[in-house]
Coordinates of C-alpha atoms in Angstrom, one line a residue:
X39 CA 68.0 80.8 110.2
X40 CA 67.4 81.9 113.8
X41 CA 64.3 81.5 115.9
X42 CA 63.5 83.7 118.9
X43 CA 61.1 82.6 121.6
X44 CA 59.4 85.0 124.1
X45 CA 60.7 85.0 127.6
X46 CA 57.9 83.8 129.8
X47 CA 58.2 84.4 133.5
X48 CA 55.7 83.1 136.1
X49 CA 55.2 85.8 138.7
X50 CA 52.2 84.6 140.5
X51 CA 51.7 81.8 142.9
X52 CA 48.5 81.1 141.1
X53 CA 50.5 80.1 138.0
X54 CA 52.7 77.5 139.8
X55 CA 50.9 74.8 138.0
X56 CA 52.3 76.0 134.7
X57 CA 53.2 79.1 132.7
X58 CA 50.9 80.1 129.9
X59 CA 51.3 82.4 126.9
X60 CA 49.7 85.8 127.3
X61 CA 47.6 87.1 124.4
X62 CA 49.9 88.3 121.6
X63 CA 52.9 86.3 123.0
X64 CA 53.2 84.1 119.9
X65 CA 56.4 82.5 118.9
X66 CA 58.5 84.9 116.8
X67 CA 60.9 84.0 114.0
X68 CA 63.8 86.1 112.6
X69 CA 64.3 86.0 108.8
X70 CA 67.9 86.8 107.9
X71 CA 68.2 88.4 104.5
X72 CA 71.4 88.9 102.6
X73 CA 71.2 91.8 100.0
X74 CA 74.0 93.2 98.0
X75 CA 75.4 96.7 98.5
X76 CA 73.8 99.4 96.4
X77 CA 70.9 97.1 95.2
X78 CA 68.5 99.1 97.4
X79 CA 68.8 102.3 99.3
X80 CA 68.8 102.3 103.1
X81 CA 65.7 104.4 103.0
X82 CA 63.9 101.8 101.0
X83 CA 65.1 99.0 103.2
X84 CA 64.0 100.8 106.3
X85 CA 60.5 101.4 104.9
X86 CA 60.2 97.8 103.7
X87 CA 61.3 96.4 107.1
X88 CA 58.9 98.6 109.0
X89 CA 55.9 97.7 106.8
X90 CA 56.8 94.0 106.5
X91 CA 57.1 93.5 110.3
X92 CA 53.8 95.4 110.9
X93 CA 52.0 93.2 108.4
X94 CA 53.7 90.0 109.7
X95 CA 53.6 90.3 113.5
X96 CA 55.3 86.9 114.0
X97 CA 58.4 87.8 111.9
X98 CA 61.4 90.0 112.4
X99 CA 63.7 91.0 109.6
X100 CA 67.5 91.0 109.9
X101 CA 68.8 92.5 106.6
X102 CA 72.5 92.2 106.2
X103 CA 74.2 94.0 103.3
X104 CA 77.0 92.1 101.5
X105 CA 79.8 93.0 99.1
X106 CA 79.8 91.6 95.6
X107 CA 83.5 90.8 95.9
X108 CA 83.9 87.2 97.0
X109 CA 80.2 86.7 97.4
X110 CA 80.2 83.4 95.4
X111 CA 82.4 81.6 97.9
X112 CA 80.5 83.1 100.8
X113 CA 77.1 82.0 99.5
X114 CA 78.4 78.5 98.8
X115 CA 79.7 78.2 102.3
X116 CA 76.3 79.4 103.7
X117 CA 74.4 76.9 101.6
X118 CA 76.6 74.1 102.9
X119 CA 76.6 75.2 106.6
X120 CA 74.3 74.0 109.4
X121 CA 74.9 77.2 111.4
X122 CA 71.7 78.7 112.8
X123 CA 72.9 82.2 112.1
X124 CA 73.0 81.7 108.3
X125 CA 70.8 83.5 105.7
X126 CA 67.2 82.6 104.9
X127 CA 66.9 84.7 101.8
X128 CA 69.9 85.6 99.5
X129 CA 70.1 88.1 96.6
X130 CA 72.2 86.5 93.8
X131 CA 73.1 87.6 90.3
X132 CA 70.6 86.2 87.8
X133 CA 73.2 84.2 86.0
X134 CA 74.5 82.6 89.2
X135 CA 71.4 80.7 90.2
X136 CA 72.4 77.5 88.3
X137 CA 75.7 77.3 90.2
X138 CA 73.9 77.3 93.5
X139 CA 71.0 75.1 92.5
X140 CA 73.2 72.4 91.0
X141 CA 74.3 71.2 94.5
X142 CA 70.8 71.0 95.9
X143 CA 71.5 74.0 98.0
X144 CA 68.3 75.9 97.1
X145 CA 64.7 75.6 97.9
X146 CA 62.4 74.7 95.0
X147 CA 59.9 77.6 94.6
X148 CA 58.2 76.3 91.5
X149 CA 54.8 75.9 93.1
X150 CA 54.7 79.4 94.6
X151 CA 56.0 80.8 91.3
X152 CA 53.2 79.2 89.2
X153 CA 50.4 79.4 91.8
X154 CA 51.0 82.8 93.4
X155 CA 53.7 84.9 91.7
X156 CA 52.8 84.9 88.0
X157 CA 55.9 83.2 86.7
X158 CA 54.7 83.4 83.1
X159 CA 54.8 87.2 83.3
X160 CA 58.4 87.6 84.5
X161 CA 61.1 89.1 82.3
X162 CA 62.7 86.1 80.5
X163 CA 66.2 87.4 81.2
X164 CA 65.6 87.1 84.9
X165 CA 63.2 84.1 85.0
X166 CA 65.0 81.7 82.7
X167 CA 68.4 81.7 84.4
X168 CA 66.5 81.3 87.7
X169 CA 65.5 77.8 86.6
X170 CA 67.5 74.6 86.9
X171 CA 65.9 71.9 84.9
X172 CA 62.2 72.4 85.2
X173 CA 62.3 73.8 88.7
X174 CA 62.3 77.5 89.6
X175 CA 64.8 78.4 92.3
X176 CA 65.6 82.1 91.6
X177 CA 62.8 84.6 91.8
X178 CA 63.3 87.7 89.7
X179 CA 63.9 90.9 91.7
X180 CA 65.1 93.6 89.4
X181 CA 66.7 94.0 86.0
X182 CA 69.1 96.3 84.1
X183 CA 70.1 96.1 80.5
X184 CA 71.8 98.1 77.8
X185 CA 70.3 101.0 75.8
X186 CA 71.7 103.5 73.5
X187 CA 72.8 106.7 75.2
X188 CA 73.2 109.5 72.7
X189 CA 74.0 113.2 72.4
X190 CA 71.0 115.2 71.4
X191 CA 73.1 118.1 70.2
X192 CA 75.2 116.0 67.9
X193 CA 72.1 114.4 66.5
X194 CA 70.7 117.9 65.8
X195 CA 73.9 119.0 64.1
X196 CA 73.8 116.0 61.8
X197 CA 70.2 116.7 60.9
X198 CA 69.0 113.5 62.7
X199 CA 65.5 114.3 64.1
X200 CA 64.5 111.0 65.7
X201 CA 66.0 107.8 67.1
X202 CA 66.2 104.9 64.7
X203 CA 63.4 102.3 64.7
X204 CA 65.4 99.4 63.0
X205 CA 69.0 98.2 62.9
X206 CA 69.3 99.3 59.2
X207 CA 68.2 102.8 60.2
X208 CA 70.7 102.7 63.1
X209 CA 73.6 102.0 60.8
X210 CA 72.5 104.7 58.4
X211 CA 72.2 107.4 60.9
X212 CA 75.4 106.4 62.7
X213 CA 77.3 106.7 59.5
X214 CA 75.8 110.1 59.1
X215 CA 76.9 111.0 62.6
X216 CA 80.4 109.7 62.0
X217 CA 81.7 112.9 60.3
X218 CA 83.4 116.2 61.0
X219 CA 85.6 114.9 63.8
X220 CA 82.8 113.2 65.6
X221 CA 82.5 109.5 66.3
X222 CA 79.2 108.1 65.2
X223 CA 79.4 105.5 68.0
X224 CA 82.0 104.5 70.6
X225 CA 81.9 100.7 70.7
X226 CA 84.8 98.8 72.2
X227 CA 86.0 95.8 70.2
X228 CA 85.4 93.3 73.1
X229 CA 82.0 94.4 74.4
X230 CA 80.8 90.8 74.2
X231 CA 77.5 91.5 76.2
X232 CA 76.5 93.8 73.4
X233 CA 77.5 91.3 70.8
X234 CA 75.4 88.6 72.6
X235 CA 72.3 90.7 72.0
X236 CA 73.1 91.1 68.3
X237 CA 73.6 87.3 68.0
X238 CA 70.3 86.6 69.8
X239 CA 68.5 89.1 67.6
X240 CA 69.6 87.1 64.5
X241 CA 68.3 83.9 66.1
X242 CA 71.8 82.6 67.2
X243 CA 73.2 81.4 70.5
X244 CA 76.5 81.6 72.4
X245 CA 76.1 77.9 73.3
X246 CA 73.4 75.3 73.2
X247 CA 72.7 72.0 75.0
X248 CA 72.3 69.0 72.8
X249 CA 71.7 65.5 74.2
X250 CA 72.8 66.7 77.6
X251 CA 76.1 68.2 76.3
X252 CA 76.8 71.9 76.0
X253 CA 78.5 73.1 72.8
X254 CA 79.7 76.5 71.7
X255 CA 77.8 77.8 68.7
X256 CA 79.5 81.0 67.7
X257 CA 80.2 79.4 64.3
X258 CA 76.5 79.1 63.4
X259 CA 75.2 81.2 60.5
X260 CA 73.0 83.3 62.8
X261 CA 75.8 84.0 65.2
X262 CA 78.1 85.0 62.3
X263 CA 75.4 87.5 61.1
X264 CA 75.3 89.0 64.6
X265 CA 79.1 89.4 64.6
X266 CA 79.0 91.0 61.1
X267 CA 76.5 93.6 62.3
X268 CA 78.8 94.3 65.3
X269 CA 81.7 94.8 62.9
X270 CA 79.8 97.2 60.7
X271 CA 78.6 99.3 63.7
X272 CA 81.9 99.3 65.5
X273 CA 83.7 100.6 62.4
X274 CA 81.7 103.9 62.7
X275 CA 83.8 105.1 65.6
X276 CA 87.2 104.9 67.1
X277 CA 86.7 102.2 69.8
X278 CA 89.7 100.1 70.5
X279 CA 89.4 96.7 68.8
X280 CA 91.5 94.9 71.5
X281 CA 89.8 96.1 74.7
X282 CA 86.4 96.0 76.4
X283 CA 84.1 98.9 77.4
X284 CA 86.0 99.4 80.7
X285 CA 89.5 99.9 79.2
X286 CA 89.2 102.8 79.0
X287 CA 85.9 103.4 80.8
X288 CA 83.5 104.4 78.0
X289 CA 81.8 106.9 80.4
X290 CA 85.1 108.9 80.3
X291 CA 85.4 108.7 76.5
X292 CA 81.8 109.8 76.0
X293 CA 82.1 112.7 78.5
X294 CA 85.3 114.2 77.1
X295 CA 85.0 113.5 73.4
X296 CA 82.7 114.2 70.5
X297 CA 81.0 110.8 70.7
X298 CA 77.4 110.6 69.4
X299 CA 76.4 107.3 70.9
X300 CA 77.4 104.5 73.3
X301 CA 75.7 101.2 74.3
X302 CA 75.4 101.1 78.1
X303 CA 73.0 100.9 81.0
X304 CA 71.3 104.2 81.6
X305 CA 72.9 104.4 85.1
X306 CA 76.2 105.2 83.4
X307 CA 74.8 108.7 82.7
X308 CA 75.7 109.6 86.3
X309 CA 79.3 108.9 85.7
X310 CA 79.2 110.8 82.4
X311 CA 77.6 113.9 84.0
X312 CA 80.0 113.8 86.9
X313 CA 82.9 114.2 84.4
X314 CA 81.0 116.7 82.2
X315 CA 78.0 118.4 83.8
X316 CA 77.5 120.5 80.6
X317 CA 75.9 117.5 79.0
X318 CA 73.0 117.5 81.5
X319 CA 70.4 118.6 79.0
X320 CA 71.9 116.8 76.0
X321 CA 71.6 113.1 76.9
X322 CA 68.9 111.0 75.3
X323 CA 68.1 107.3 75.4
X324 CA 66.5 104.7 73.1
X325 CA 66.3 100.9 73.1
X326 CA 68.8 99.0 71.1
X327 CA 67.0 98.7 67.8
X328 CA 65.8 95.4 66.4
X329 CA 65.6 94.1 62.9
X330 CA 62.0 95.3 62.5
X331 CA 60.3 98.5 63.5
X332 CA 58.2 98.4 66.7
X333 CA 60.3 95.6 68.3
X334 CA 63.4 96.4 70.2
X335 CA 66.5 94.3 69.7
X336 CA 67.5 91.4 72.0
X337 CA 69.8 92.5 74.9
X338 CA 71.6 90.9 77.7
X339 CA 69.7 91.3 81.0
X340 CA 71.7 91.7 84.1
X341 CA 70.1 91.9 87.5
X342 CA 69.3 89.9 90.6
X343 CA 67.1 87.0 91.7
X344 CA 66.2 86.1 95.3
X345 CA 66.8 82.5 96.4
X346 CA 66.0 80.6 99.6
X347 CA 68.6 78.1 101.1
X348 CA 67.2 74.6 101.3
X349 CA 68.4 74.4 104.9
X350 CA 66.4 77.4 106.2
X351 CA 64.4 76.6 109.3
X352 CA 62.1 79.6 108.6
X353 CA 60.8 78.4 105.3
X354 CA 57.4 80.1 105.5
X355 CA 58.9 83.4 106.7
X356 CA 61.5 83.3 103.9
X357 CA 58.9 82.7 101.3
X358 CA 56.8 85.6 102.7
X359 CA 59.9 87.9 102.4
X360 CA 60.5 86.8 98.8
X361 CA 56.8 87.3 97.9
X362 CA 56.8 90.8 99.3
X363 CA 60.1 92.0 97.7
X364 CA 59.2 90.6 94.3
X365 CA 55.5 91.5 94.4
X366 CA 54.1 94.4 92.5
X367 CA 54.0 96.9 95.3
X368 CA 57.6 96.7 96.6
X369 CA 59.0 95.8 93.2
X370 CA 57.7 98.9 91.5
X371 CA 58.8 101.0 94.5
X372 CA 62.3 99.6 94.2
X373 CA 62.3 100.3 90.4
X374 CA 61.3 103.9 91.0
X375 CA 63.8 104.4 93.8
X376 CA 66.8 102.8 92.1
X377 CA 66.0 103.4 88.4
X378 CA 65.7 99.7 87.7
X379 CA 63.4 97.7 85.4
X380 CA 60.6 95.9 87.4
X381 CA 60.5 92.1 87.2
X382 CA 57.4 92.0 84.9
X383 CA 56.9 93.8 81.6
X384 CA 53.4 94.8 82.8
X385 CA 54.9 96.9 85.5
X386 CA 57.1 99.0 83.1
X387 CA 54.7 101.9 83.2
X388 CA 55.8 102.5 86.8
X389 CA 59.1 103.9 85.5
X390 CA 57.7 105.5 82.3
X391 CA 58.6 109.0 83.6
X392 CA 62.3 108.4 83.4
X393 CA 63.5 108.5 79.8
X394 CA 66.5 106.2 80.4
X395 CA 64.7 103.7 82.5
X396 CA 61.7 103.7 80.1
X397 CA 64.1 102.8 77.2
X398 CA 65.6 100.1 79.3
X399 CA 62.3 98.7 80.3
X400 CA 61.2 98.5 76.6
X401 CA 64.3 96.6 75.8
X402 CA 64.0 94.3 78.8
X403 CA 61.0 92.7 77.3
X404 CA 63.4 91.0 74.9
X405 CA 66.1 90.4 77.5
X406 CA 68.2 87.3 77.6
X407 CA 70.8 85.8 79.9
X408 CA 74.0 83.8 79.3
X409 CA 73.7 80.0 78.9
X410 CA 72.1 78.3 81.9
X411 CA 74.9 76.0 82.9
X412 CA 77.1 76.4 86.0
X413 CA 80.2 75.9 83.8
X414 CA 79.5 79.2 82.0
X415 CA 81.7 80.9 84.6
X416 CA 84.6 79.0 83.2
X417 CA 84.0 80.5 79.8
X418 CA 84.0 84.0 81.2
X419 CA 87.1 83.4 83.2
X420 CA 89.2 82.8 80.0
X421 CA 86.9 84.5 77.6
X422 CA 87.4 83.3 74.0
X423 CA 84.5 85.5 72.8
X424 CA 86.6 88.6 73.4
X425 CA 89.6 87.2 71.5
X426 CA 87.3 86.1 68.6
X427 CA 85.9 89.6 68.3
X428 CA 89.3 91.2 68.1
X429 CA 90.4 88.7 65.5
X430 CA 87.4 89.5 63.3
X431 CA 87.8 93.3 63.8
X432 CA 91.4 93.0 62.7
X433 CA 90.7 91.2 59.5
X434 CA 90.7 87.5 60.4
X435 CA 88.3 85.2 58.5
X436 CA 85.1 85.3 60.7
X437 CA 84.1 81.6 60.1
X438 CA 87.5 80.3 61.0
X439 CA 87.8 82.5 64.1
X440 CA 84.3 81.6 65.2
X441 CA 85.0 77.9 64.8
X442 CA 88.0 78.2 67.0
X443 CA 86.2 80.2 69.6
X444 CA 83.2 77.8 69.6
X445 CA 85.6 74.9 70.2
X446 CA 87.1 76.6 73.2
X447 CA 83.7 77.3 74.6
X448 CA 82.8 73.6 74.2
X449 CA 85.9 72.6 76.0
X450 CA 85.3 75.0 78.9
X451 CA 81.7 73.8 79.3
X452 CA 82.7 70.2 79.3
X453 CA 85.1 70.8 82.3
X454 CA 83.6 69.4 85.5

């Protein structure tokens, strides 16, 4: 939020009557951009800065890399502050936008989104959580979502010649892989992001807004079908029923054990190969299957949106930065550089050469995000979905457990 004026010095007696701007001495503005660590490489940022400043002679970029830890409080403070040194563009998690928009802290970018940026073509898992009411505040930058990472050698040993095209096929081949000391799939019992995709695939929701009130809906018929599919798949391996995918880290389990499949973002392959380089030629990827062939299953889409604080005093410059970073040229460049999914399905071909990213991009077309209410953070803080999953996987009546979890979600969403 800083502006910089050129220093003008009158050096000639002939200019005593007043100082004038020399050709090219236009007023310059600095656009301060907060981006998160590891979202973009330094090489990418250097290239972007050089090209952007060359194409926008009146603008300077000041890119400041932030840490995810504690970023929520830091962003809220920046949005409320009148300090001139604050950010003009901020990268935020796609599910965080509603929290910041609720307090009128963000600039409404609906007009630019519809008129100039092709809002209707954005990935829904990034675009939808970027809206608050009917206004667009978060502009999709990049996405990442889960795929199935599998062992090609174990597929060959089991006589499986191709990835499944439907969920029924997925269950059948996983059962075939779950033999001879091998795990057909390693799926932790509390991997609720994966469960969310199964629920959405069935037409269910984690929570819904009715008459202005949010209510948990895990007890709906479609949500129960999603949990039942999770239960059947999870049983075809030895994943713990009372822990999530990070306890223990599933990359470690996959690397050291005879595990045929895991559900994870493709980037997890780096951690797997670091622990077991011998798998370098044996990792394959396919989108999480859907109920019908030719249509990937619904998945949770993580990623980042770009927002502009309402208090920025360099509005036009900030909008130009957002337009450039989220536009086709630099967005596809970022996707190729960082193995992300671009913000529009039509740009997926730019990452088609990478098997894992191509599988992720195919799934991203059906990506979703968590319910668009600022209170959803309260649900995740004391996550009743995880407890519900463990109860079902240890033999509890699914309908009763789901009703209890849905009630706790409703209570959390009602807290203000």
